[in-house]
Amino acid sequence: MARSDQIDLTMAHALLFLLFLLPLFIAAQSNGNIPVGYSITANTNAADPWLSPSADFAFGFSQLEDPNLFLLSIWYYKIRHRTVVWFANEGVPFSSGSKVELTSGKGLVVTDPNGKEVWESGVSNEVVYGFLNDTGNFVLLGNDSLSKWESFTYPTDTLLPTQTMKSGLELYSRWSETNFSQGRFQLRFEDGNLLLNAREMVSNFAYDNYYSSETSDTSNASNSGQQVIFSDTGYMYILRTNGLRFDLTPRPTDFPASDNYHRATLNFDGVFVQYAYPRSSSTGNTNWSVVWSEPDNICVNIGGNEGSGACGYNNICSLGDDKRPNCQCPQGFLLMDPDDEYGSCSPNFTQSCEEADVNSTANVYDFSTLVNIDWPTSDYEHLNPSTESQCRNTCLQDCFCAVAILRAGQCWKKKLPLSNGRKDTSLNSKAFLKYRKVDVPPSNPTTGPPTIRGKKDREPTIVVGSVLLGTSFLVNLLFVGAFCLGFFFICRKKNVKGLPTSETSLRRFTYEELDVATNGFGEELGRGAFGIVYKGVVQMGGSRQVVAVKKLDRVAQQKEKEFKTEVNVIGRTHHKNLVQLLGFCEEGQHRMLVYEFLSNGTLSSLLFGDPKPSWNLRTEIALGIARGLVYLHEECTTQIIHCDIKPQNILLDEYYNARISDFGLAKLLMMNQSKTMATTIRGTKGYVASEWFNNKPITAKVDVYSYGVLLLEIISCQRSVGDFENGEVEKAILTDWASDCLEQGKLEALVENDREALNDWNKLMRFVKVAIWCIQEDPSFRPSMRKVIQMLEGVIEVNHPPCPTTFSFPT
Ligand SMILES: *[C@@H]1O[C@H](CO)[C@@H](O)[C@H](O)[C@H]1NC(C)=O
Ligand SMILES: *[C@@H]1O[C@H](CO)[C@@H](O)[C@H](O)[C@H]1NC(C)=O
């Protein structure tokens, strides 16, 4: 068919359709019924919306600030200033010319101007018509007049009378008053509690809540909250399982539902408010009145160690009379996004630790004094007692110090980015905020203050923040085992080629830089076969990053080229179960590696600590390590055999993901040390395959062996080599004992009656069998790491393993 015919036909259809529908439209508006086939197109002179019987509510497209964007939404039809109570597509608008249609199979369907489907409501069953209830609920109904979908089940940022909130339901704040995309705050009903919290935008990780109804009762389950109810009389309360109520709306209210519309909205700034509006507003310029709101003071109640607080980083929150936050950048700081006053601020100067004038800082920097302002979670140093001049001086002399707070004769030094900034008159404090008097350009542009991105890129900002704040956790030793020297020879690589540094994104640090970053190698994280690991803070990609700096004292004589080759091999690995190498230093005698810093220490301290980690977490960790090893063995350009898999070499990130560390170092060490290997290995026990002793070739199967031992430790939470003196002789060598337990069918003993593990019997059995396969003395009997994963995941059957013929460790 020719194109013009097509258009003609379409137009004719449309006309016919319109003529046919016109009377129905009017009918629909009066009784709220919308038959399948009805549609609304988004354009400036938008078709009439669908109305509820009383015309209190409307459903259709709302035009946004950008006149080409339309939000599919429900709003109060009779209130002049459009108040949206529900919206589709997580607040992402549709372009002009998009169309929403009610279909029987998919419910509401939005197509873009090209006819491409871009959103659908989905339905549980065939739909015959839709109905916009006078409660503001849009319901799709089937032949049986039962609901197949309703907007009340998918609340956005607002609850309405007759709506309930059951366990697991979440409301998200919008991004700003006029941008409906999901913002930073959440209202959740969880474990019987109504909670408000800010969230990390990428992972949706919930930060500490800043409001809780505290209606969870662990000692008496029937007293716990069961659901949140918004009654048709305009009262919100939490209904407990035993039928008692916890009132959210104070009783009685001055706003009877007969005379007022009610709604409860999680505002974009994180404050949850129940509002009322007179139904018969003759003046037409009435505002929404606040019935109640939570929290009391969002500037102060958002505490915790994570996230930026009620405002963005470096911003200061003060509470308005309406209990809504106002944010203002301090002197010397500017909004990153001038249109987002709630976003982050960045200093309009740069403070560098490398300036020639570090000694004359007093000439360059000064302080502005702010009264009753604090950033309570950003401190790195506490001086007690301290005078005002000491407090100012110590911050002035310290190139990391951004602000010093003096309160009650004590001084706190704070670093960027500052979070949870607030004004609080009860503080009685002074803040000395550093600013630059003369604008001397910093000698090295890469060492400027963190460039915190504002509203448009808020997501990365929050990630940066949480990484930084992870430093407040205690750090466990990175490299514990002193006996790991032994296995670092012969780890081979396929395809060894010297690669120029430019092929990786590794950063080359000067010794000076790392000396400053680690505060003169002041904070030791641990010691291992290669030397000592220190904690430090460096500037990376415009922000400050906490790092672990490994000083390699045994590879000092390494030839430059070999060192670089090895470092490049490590630097080109990228996997979520590996610790990421960020950079290195090679200067004179100094060889150092700079890694990302992980906040939750080693698997060793988790596994053998108290309380022991849950079975679930343990199995996740076991799988994570296996995935990391598959990557090293099979998926990276150059095969890497780790040669030293043990719990001290597995680190845990902030979400307790297992991350393998120290891979690729075997080769480095070997170059100098191979002669001493044979003697060193004698002291090693526990994780070592027999190939090391009998001159067989070393392959990736040595890692499989060590993984098997590690897996048994993860299953049992016991060390591979126990305490002989403890009298538990049969448990002394875990590998022997585990295989006995399997043969004799007493896995309960192996997991020490861990309920969670025993309830997961099939998996437990599978894991133990896989471990025994891994520790077979003959390397060819051991599975590859890829096969290990498939067996652990239950994708392939695990046969009963033969006895792993133990060999004795030479002593
Ligand atoms: C409209 O809402 C009210 C209150 O929730 C309810 O009782 C009624 O059944 C609803 N009507 C339809 C057609 O869903
Ligand atoms: C709303 O804000 C988000 C996040 O900054 C942005 O990605 C999106 O484009 C904005 N939407 C509109 C309609 O401006």
Tab-separated table of C-alpha atoms in Angstrom, residues 11-423:
chain	number	residue	atom	x	y	z
A	11	MET	CA	-6.915	9.834	9.335
A	12	ALA	CA	-10.272	8.574	8.261
A	13	HIS	CA	-10.116	5.994	11.007
A	14	ALA	CA	-9.178	8.611	13.520
A	15	LEU	CA	-12.031	10.865	12.491
A	16	LEU	CA	-14.561	8.075	12.584
A	17	PHE	CA	-13.166	6.982	15.880
A	18	LEU	CA	-13.420	10.483	17.332
A	19	LEU	CA	-16.980	10.998	16.130
A	20	PHE	CA	-17.902	7.674	17.551
A	21	LEU	CA	-16.182	8.296	20.860
A	22	LEU	CA	-17.222	11.836	21.560
A	23	PRO	CA	-20.449	11.025	23.396
A	24	LEU	CA	-18.718	8.187	25.233
A	25	PHE	CA	-16.050	10.584	26.463
A	26	ILE	CA	-18.632	12.737	28.075
A	27	ALA	CA	-20.238	9.680	29.564
A	28	ALA	CA	-16.880	8.465	30.812
A	29	GLN	CA	-16.274	11.707	32.559
A	30	SER	CA	-19.474	11.452	34.447
A	31	ASN	CA	-19.232	7.879	35.673
A	32	GLY	CA	-15.485	7.222	35.767
A	33	ASN	CA	-15.625	4.189	33.436
A	34	ILE	CA	-12.991	3.929	30.673
A	35	PRO	CA	-13.585	1.147	28.113
A	36	VAL	CA	-10.716	-0.794	26.548
A	37	GLY	CA	-9.528	0.997	23.400
A	38	TYR	CA	-9.709	4.498	24.841
A	39	SER	CA	-6.574	6.556	24.572
A	40	ILE	CA	-5.138	10.000	25.354
A	41	THR	CA	-2.399	11.672	23.348
A	42	ALA	CA	0.165	13.928	24.988
A	43	ASN	CA	0.296	17.337	23.365
A	44	THR	CA	-0.026	20.951	24.291
A	45	ASN	CA	-3.752	21.160	23.728
A	46	ALA	CA	-4.040	17.822	25.453
A	47	ALA	CA	-7.179	15.789	25.092
A	48	ASP	CA	-9.417	15.877	28.129
A	49	PRO	CA	-8.154	13.690	30.914
A	50	TRP	CA	-10.202	10.816	32.281
A	51	LEU	CA	-12.076	11.915	35.374
A	52	SER	CA	-13.448	10.258	38.461
A	53	PRO	CA	-17.254	10.405	38.908
A	54	SER	CA	-17.131	13.479	41.145
A	55	ALA	CA	-14.304	14.962	38.998
A	56	ASP	CA	-12.149	15.199	42.129
A	57	PHE	CA	-9.363	13.322	40.350
A	58	ALA	CA	-8.077	13.258	36.780
A	59	PHE	CA	-5.872	10.787	34.909
A	60	GLY	CA	-3.837	11.785	31.885
A	61	PHE	CA	-0.715	13.617	30.792
A	62	SER	CA	0.688	16.519	32.790
A	63	GLN	CA	2.892	18.896	30.879
A	64	LEU	CA	6.195	19.621	32.594
A	65	GLU	CA	8.417	22.727	32.665
A	66	ASP	CA	9.905	21.522	29.406
A	67	PRO	CA	6.769	21.833	27.244
A	68	ASN	CA	7.788	18.793	25.193
A	69	LEU	CA	7.691	16.453	28.171
A	70	PHE	CA	4.590	14.885	29.643
A	71	LEU	CA	4.123	12.868	32.795
A	72	LEU	CA	1.452	10.168	32.839
A	73	SER	CA	-0.185	10.960	36.144
A	74	ILE	CA	-3.188	11.348	38.453
A	75	TRP	CA	-3.930	14.747	40.004
A	76	TYR	CA	-6.630	16.743	41.785
A	77	TYR	CA	-8.848	18.020	38.990
A	78	LYS	CA	-10.421	20.837	40.990
A	79	ILE	CA	-7.268	22.294	42.530
A	80	ARG	CA	-5.885	24.985	40.301
A	81	HIS	CA	-2.205	24.506	41.081
A	82	ARG	CA	-1.656	20.994	39.769
A	83	THR	CA	-0.903	18.577	42.603
A	84	VAL	CA	0.170	15.196	41.257
A	85	VAL	CA	-0.548	12.190	43.499
A	86	TRP	CA	0.598	9.329	41.264
A	87	PHE	CA	2.778	8.959	38.179
A	88	ALA	CA	3.949	6.244	35.816
A	89	ASN	CA	7.382	5.155	34.636
A	90	GLU	CA	9.175	6.058	37.892
A	91	GLY	CA	8.638	9.681	37.090
A	92	VAL	CA	10.389	9.658	33.728
A	93	PRO	CA	8.253	11.746	31.359
A	94	PHE	CA	7.190	10.908	27.798
A	95	SER	CA	7.720	13.091	24.780
A	96	SER	CA	5.029	15.121	23.109
A	97	GLY	CA	2.897	12.960	20.805
A	98	SER	CA	3.104	9.877	23.023
A	99	LYS	CA	-0.158	8.051	23.585
A	100	VAL	CA	-1.612	6.085	26.477
A	101	GLU	CA	-4.191	3.453	25.595
A	102	LEU	CA	-6.212	1.061	27.699
A	103	THR	CA	-5.732	-2.450	26.298
A	104	SER	CA	-7.251	-5.696	27.475
A	105	GLY	CA	-4.041	-7.736	27.506
A	106	LYS	CA	-1.435	-5.332	28.869
A	107	GLY	CA	-3.524	-2.783	30.725
A	108	LEU	CA	-2.327	0.778	30.228
A	109	VAL	CA	0.162	1.021	27.373
A	110	VAL	CA	2.169	4.093	26.404
A	111	THR	CA	3.582	4.320	22.877
A	112	ASP	CA	5.957	7.027	21.682
A	113	PRO	CA	5.202	9.172	18.600
A	114	ASN	CA	6.714	6.424	16.396
A	115	GLY	CA	4.302	3.862	17.772
A	116	LYS	CA	6.973	2.086	19.817
A	117	GLU	CA	5.761	0.759	23.149
A	118	VAL	CA	7.609	2.530	25.973
A	119	TRP	CA	5.654	1.655	29.116
A	120	GLU	CA	2.913	-0.719	30.233
A	121	SER	CA	1.167	-1.190	33.526
A	122	GLY	CA	0.849	-4.942	33.115
A	123	VAL	CA	-2.220	-6.750	34.430
A	124	SER	CA	-2.906	-10.010	36.225
A	125	ASN	CA	-5.676	-10.933	33.784
A	126	GLU	CA	-7.770	-9.653	30.851
A	127	VAL	CA	-9.173	-6.174	31.393
A	128	VAL	CA	-12.574	-4.968	30.180
A	129	TYR	CA	-12.612	-1.411	31.489
A	130	GLY	CA	-10.833	1.016	33.727
A	131	PHE	CA	-12.297	3.112	36.504
A	132	LEU	CA	-10.919	6.217	38.166
A	133	ASN	CA	-12.309	6.044	41.671
A	134	ASP	CA	-13.161	9.197	43.612
A	135	THR	CA	-10.476	8.084	46.048
A	136	GLY	CA	-7.852	8.776	43.369
A	137	ASN	CA	-7.275	5.075	42.692
A	138	PHE	CA	-7.181	4.091	39.015
A	139	VAL	CA	-8.451	0.510	38.828
A	140	LEU	CA	-8.441	-1.843	35.828
A	141	LEU	CA	-11.226	-4.404	36.032
A	142	GLY	CA	-12.009	-7.675	34.282
A	143	ASN	CA	-15.220	-9.374	33.173
A	144	ASP	CA	-15.739	-10.481	36.743
A	145	SER	CA	-15.634	-6.829	37.907
A	146	LEU	CA	-12.557	-7.680	39.954
A	147	SER	CA	-9.431	-5.543	39.971
A	148	LYS	CA	-6.549	-6.678	37.728
A	149	TRP	CA	-4.316	-3.696	38.425
A	150	GLU	CA	-4.613	-0.547	40.501
A	151	SER	CA	-2.505	2.542	40.933
A	152	PHE	CA	-2.858	2.260	44.734
A	153	THR	CA	-0.727	-0.891	44.596
A	154	TYR	CA	2.111	1.091	43.004
A	155	PRO	CA	2.319	4.274	45.040
A	156	THR	CA	4.970	6.763	43.976
A	157	ASP	CA	5.618	9.515	46.524
A	158	THR	CA	2.089	9.972	47.875
A	159	LEU	CA	-0.476	8.012	49.871
A	160	LEU	CA	-4.189	8.872	49.797
A	161	PRO	CA	-7.070	8.104	52.179
A	162	THR	CA	-8.270	4.457	51.810
A	163	GLN	CA	-4.758	3.453	50.696
A	164	THR	CA	-2.709	1.057	52.808
A	165	MET	CA	0.976	0.294	52.985
A	166	LYS	CA	1.914	-3.303	53.624
A	167	SER	CA	5.254	-4.784	54.523
A	168	GLY	CA	7.923	-4.348	51.867
A	169	LEU	CA	6.263	-1.375	50.161
A	170	GLU	CA	8.449	1.671	49.455
A	171	LEU	CA	7.748	5.267	48.522
A	172	TYR	CA	10.485	7.287	46.808
A	173	SER	CA	10.823	11.032	46.980
A	174	ARG	CA	10.961	12.747	43.626
A	175	TRP	CA	14.201	14.380	42.516
A	176	SER	CA	12.982	17.946	42.960
A	177	GLU	CA	9.666	19.746	43.143
A	178	THR	CA	9.337	19.638	39.359
A	179	ASN	CA	11.452	16.599	38.417
A	180	PHE	CA	9.583	13.400	39.256
A	181	SER	CA	12.478	10.950	38.820
A	182	GLN	CA	13.282	8.902	41.931
A	183	GLY	CA	15.223	10.999	44.411
A	184	ARG	CA	17.380	10.365	47.430
A	185	PHE	CA	14.787	9.532	50.085
A	186	GLN	CA	12.624	6.533	50.896
A	187	LEU	CA	9.651	5.754	53.083
A	188	ARG	CA	9.527	2.055	53.880
A	189	PHE	CA	7.366	-0.229	55.960
A	190	GLU	CA	9.623	-2.994	57.154
A	191	ASP	CA	9.516	-5.452	60.041
A	192	GLY	CA	6.545	-3.609	61.495
A	193	ASN	CA	8.298	-0.225	61.428
A	194	LEU	CA	7.570	2.796	59.312
A	195	LEU	CA	10.991	4.141	58.335
A	196	LEU	CA	12.450	7.128	56.543
A	197	ASN	CA	15.947	6.930	55.113
A	198	ALA	CA	18.230	8.421	52.502
A	199	ARG	CA	19.683	5.961	50.038
A	200	GLU	CA	22.729	5.363	47.915
A	201	MET	CA	21.457	6.018	44.413
A	202	VAL	CA	23.318	3.367	42.428
A	203	SER	CA	22.832	0.323	44.648
A	204	ASN	CA	19.672	1.595	46.372
A	205	PHE	CA	21.454	0.781	49.634
A	206	ALA	CA	19.431	2.273	52.494
A	207	TYR	CA	21.411	4.499	54.846
A	208	ASP	CA	20.515	4.602	58.547
A	209	ASN	CA	16.920	5.667	59.001
A	210	TYR	CA	16.262	9.160	60.286
A	211	TYR	CA	12.758	8.360	61.449
A	212	SER	CA	11.266	5.170	62.818
A	213	SER	CA	7.762	4.666	64.192
A	214	GLU	CA	9.319	2.076	66.538
A	215	THR	CA	6.340	-0.191	66.196
A	216	SER	CA	8.347	-3.369	65.817
A	217	ASP	CA	8.174	-5.502	68.925
A	218	THR	CA	10.569	-8.438	68.805
A	219	SER	CA	9.559	-9.773	72.213
A	220	ASN	CA	5.860	-9.793	71.352
A	221	ALA	CA	5.182	-10.299	67.662
A	222	SER	CA	1.459	-9.580	67.943
A	223	ASN	CA	2.311	-6.092	69.159
A	224	SER	CA	4.291	-5.367	66.009
A	225	GLY	CA	2.993	-3.150	63.228
A	226	GLN	CA	1.211	-5.039	60.446
A	227	GLN	CA	0.312	-2.293	57.978
A	228	VAL	CA	-0.028	1.441	57.601
A	229	ILE	CA	-3.602	2.587	57.116
A	230	PHE	CA	-4.801	5.913	55.757
A	231	SER	CA	-8.471	5.925	56.713
A	232	ASP	CA	-11.164	7.549	54.611
A	233	THR	CA	-11.646	9.923	57.544
A	234	GLY	CA	-8.136	11.297	57.017
A	235	TYR	CA	-6.287	9.556	59.845
A	236	MET	CA	-3.034	7.695	59.291
A	237	TYR	CA	-2.087	5.036	61.757
A	238	ILE	CA	-0.144	1.813	62.050
A	239	LEU	CA	-2.351	-1.167	62.730
A	240	ARG	CA	-0.641	-3.692	64.983
A	241	THR	CA	-1.216	-7.418	64.535
A	242	ASN	CA	-3.207	-7.486	67.781
A	243	GLY	CA	-5.596	-4.860	66.393
A	244	LEU	CA	-4.230	-1.934	68.427
A	245	ARG	CA	-3.346	1.292	66.678
A	246	PHE	CA	-0.322	3.533	66.677
A	247	ASP	CA	-1.512	6.970	65.621
A	248	LEU	CA	0.504	8.922	63.088
A	249	THR	CA	-2.100	11.660	62.592
A	250	PRO	CA	-2.765	13.389	65.928
A	251	ARG	CA	-6.379	13.092	67.087
A	252	PRO	CA	-8.601	14.963	66.687
A	253	THR	CA	-7.645	16.799	63.521
A	254	ASP	CA	-8.721	20.290	62.562
A	255	PHE	CA	-9.208	19.056	59.016
A	256	PRO	CA	-12.242	16.741	58.768
A	257	ALA	CA	-12.161	14.631	55.610
A	258	SER	CA	-15.697	15.682	54.726
A	259	ASP	CA	-14.419	19.225	54.110
A	260	ASN	CA	-10.818	18.517	53.098
A	261	TYR	CA	-8.764	16.575	50.625
A	262	HIS	CA	-5.960	14.711	52.375
A	263	ARG	CA	-2.690	13.354	51.093
A	264	ALA	CA	0.598	12.226	52.641
A	265	THR	CA	3.670	12.915	50.529
A	266	LEU	CA	7.340	12.109	50.905
A	267	ASN	CA	8.724	15.441	49.738
A	268	PHE	CA	11.786	15.674	47.551
A	269	ASP	CA	13.728	17.050	50.537
A	270	GLY	CA	13.036	13.952	52.652
A	271	VAL	CA	10.267	15.313	54.900
A	272	PHE	CA	7.110	13.170	55.041
A	273	VAL	CA	4.031	15.371	55.419
A	274	GLN	CA	0.298	14.798	55.683
A	275	TYR	CA	-1.464	17.719	54.037
A	276	ALA	CA	-5.064	18.934	53.876
A	277	TYR	CA	-6.786	21.261	51.392
A	278	PRO	CA	-10.341	22.608	51.644
A	279	ARG	CA	-12.609	20.847	49.133
A	280	SER	CA	-14.592	23.969	48.405
A	281	SER	CA	-11.903	26.539	47.986
A	282	SER	CA	-13.843	29.572	46.860
A	283	THR	CA	-10.810	31.835	46.867
A	284	GLY	CA	-8.830	29.460	44.697
A	285	ASN	CA	-5.498	30.529	46.119
A	286	THR	CA	-5.492	28.378	49.215
A	287	ASN	CA	-2.406	26.398	50.107
A	288	TRP	CA	-2.035	22.880	51.395
A	289	SER	CA	-1.969	22.909	55.223
A	290	VAL	CA	0.359	20.650	57.163
A	291	VAL	CA	-1.518	18.169	59.395
A	292	TRP	CA	1.662	16.551	60.742
A	293	SER	CA	5.149	15.788	59.503
A	294	GLU	CA	8.217	13.692	60.261
A	295	PRO	CA	11.037	13.933	61.134
A	296	ASP	CA	11.160	16.751	63.670
A	297	ASN	CA	14.441	18.173	62.439
A	298	ILE	CA	15.788	16.548	59.311
A	299	CYS	CA	19.032	18.559	59.480
A	300	VAL	CA	19.912	16.895	62.779
A	301	ASN	CA	18.000	13.605	62.596
A	302	ILE	CA	19.867	12.456	59.484
A	303	GLY	CA	22.935	11.381	61.400
A	304	GLY	CA	24.856	8.253	60.647
A	305	ASN	CA	28.164	7.813	58.946
A	306	GLU	CA	26.920	7.441	55.418
A	307	GLY	CA	25.678	9.769	52.736
A	308	SER	CA	25.798	13.537	52.559
A	309	GLY	CA	22.945	14.268	54.981
A	310	ALA	CA	19.816	16.300	54.263
A	311	CYS	CA	21.739	18.546	51.868
A	312	GLY	CA	24.591	17.670	49.521
A	313	TYR	CA	28.257	17.488	50.495
A	314	ASN	CA	29.872	20.604	51.966
A	315	ASN	CA	26.421	22.144	52.235
A	316	ILE	CA	24.770	23.421	55.421
A	317	CYS	CA	21.224	22.554	56.423
A	318	SER	CA	19.045	24.825	58.504
A	319	LEU	CA	15.462	24.124	59.415
A	320	GLY	CA	12.647	26.379	58.247
A	321	ASP	CA	9.553	27.171	60.329
A	322	ASP	CA	7.690	24.602	58.256
A	323	LYS	CA	10.227	21.966	59.388
A	324	ARG	CA	11.514	21.764	55.827
A	325	PRO	CA	15.254	22.009	55.273
A	326	ASN	CA	17.024	24.924	53.626
A	327	CYS	CA	20.479	24.396	52.262
A	328	GLN	CA	23.176	26.989	51.858
A	329	CYS	CA	26.773	26.637	50.791
A	330	PRO	CA	29.242	28.122	53.276
A	331	GLN	CA	31.409	31.105	52.397
A	332	GLY	CA	34.051	30.175	49.844
A	333	PHE	CA	31.943	27.339	48.444
A	334	LEU	CA	29.668	27.323	45.395
A	335	LEU	CA	26.790	25.125	44.317
A	336	MET	CA	27.940	22.505	41.847
A	337	ASP	CA	24.635	22.787	40.054
A	338	PRO	CA	23.356	26.343	40.407
A	339	ASP	CA	19.797	25.060	39.899
A	340	ASP	CA	19.984	22.576	42.755
A	341	GLU	CA	20.376	24.372	46.031
A	342	TYR	CA	19.958	21.054	47.868
A	343	GLY	CA	22.957	19.570	46.092
A	344	SER	CA	26.666	19.604	46.851
A	345	CYS	CA	28.958	22.595	47.109
A	346	SER	CA	32.576	22.773	46.041
A	347	PRO	CA	35.255	25.107	47.347
A	348	ASN	CA	36.096	27.913	44.941
A	349	PHE	CA	39.780	27.487	45.770
A	350	THR	CA	42.158	24.583	45.915
A	351	GLN	CA	44.216	23.490	48.861
A	352	SER	CA	47.255	21.518	47.915
A	353	CYS	CA	49.671	19.551	50.024
A	354	GLU	CA	52.412	20.026	47.513
A	355	GLU	CA	52.703	23.716	47.333
A	356	ALA	CA	56.075	25.348	47.764
A	357	ASP	CA	54.483	27.561	50.344
A	358	VAL	CA	53.319	24.850	52.715
A	359	ASN	CA	55.538	26.465	55.324
A	360	SER	CA	53.992	29.835	54.906
A	361	THR	CA	50.385	28.692	54.925
A	362	ALA	CA	49.458	31.550	57.212
A	363	ASN	CA	50.094	33.915	54.333
A	364	VAL	CA	47.879	31.936	52.015
A	365	TYR	CA	44.959	30.686	54.133
A	366	ASP	CA	42.681	32.180	56.700
A	367	PHE	CA	39.465	31.187	58.408
A	368	SER	CA	35.919	32.411	58.369
A	369	THR	CA	34.208	31.749	61.695
A	370	LEU	CA	30.748	30.207	61.654
A	371	VAL	CA	28.706	29.981	64.831
A	372	ASN	CA	26.699	26.870	65.741
A	373	ILE	CA	27.501	25.024	62.561
A	374	ASP	CA	28.866	21.508	62.508
A	375	TRP	CA	29.636	18.653	60.156
A	376	PRO	CA	29.587	15.970	62.830
A	377	THR	CA	30.750	12.974	60.823
A	378	SER	CA	33.714	14.223	58.843
A	379	ASP	CA	36.412	14.441	61.500
A	380	TYR	CA	39.732	12.681	61.340
A	381	GLU	CA	41.403	14.155	64.394
A	382	HIS	CA	40.229	15.140	67.866
A	383	LEU	CA	42.235	17.390	70.185
A	384	ASN	CA	41.160	17.331	73.797
A	385	PRO	CA	41.688	19.772	75.411
A	386	SER	CA	42.303	22.566	72.959
A	387	THR	CA	42.236	26.327	73.012
A	388	GLU	CA	40.866	28.399	70.188
A	389	SER	CA	44.301	29.382	68.923
A	390	GLN	CA	45.566	25.777	69.079
A	391	CYS	CA	42.506	24.639	67.176
A	392	ARG	CA	42.963	27.230	64.456
A	393	ASN	CA	46.687	26.653	64.218
A	394	THR	CA	46.566	22.906	63.906
A	395	CYS	CA	44.089	23.207	61.055
A	396	LEU	CA	46.038	25.976	59.362
A	397	GLN	CA	49.230	23.906	59.326
A	398	ASP	CA	47.470	20.779	58.041
A	399	CYS	CA	46.872	20.679	54.313
A	400	PHE	CA	44.131	18.049	54.725
A	401	CYS	CA	42.186	20.146	57.175
A	402	ALA	CA	39.185	21.913	55.674
A	403	VAL	CA	37.518	23.080	58.860
A	404	ALA	CA	38.127	22.883	62.604
A	405	ILE	CA	35.273	22.848	65.104
A	406	LEU	CA	35.795	24.193	68.603
A	407	ARG	CA	33.263	23.140	71.200
A	408	ALA	CA	33.448	22.713	74.970
A	409	GLY	CA	37.233	23.186	74.976
A	410	GLN	CA	37.787	20.486	72.384
A	411	CYS	CA	38.811	20.669	68.761
A	412	TRP	CA	37.796	18.440	65.843
A	413	LYS	CA	39.632	18.583	62.517
A	414	LYS	CA	37.542	17.749	59.457
A	415	LYS	CA	38.332	16.866	55.888
A	416	LEU	CA	36.486	17.179	52.588
A	417	PRO	CA	33.924	16.319	51.567
A	418	LEU	CA	32.046	17.510	54.611
A	419	SER	CA	28.789	15.703	55.223
A	420	ASN	CA	25.729	16.221	57.409
A	421	GLY	CA	26.368	19.964	57.635
A	422	ARG	CA	23.797	21.620	59.885
A	423	LYS	CA	23.017	24.699	61.870
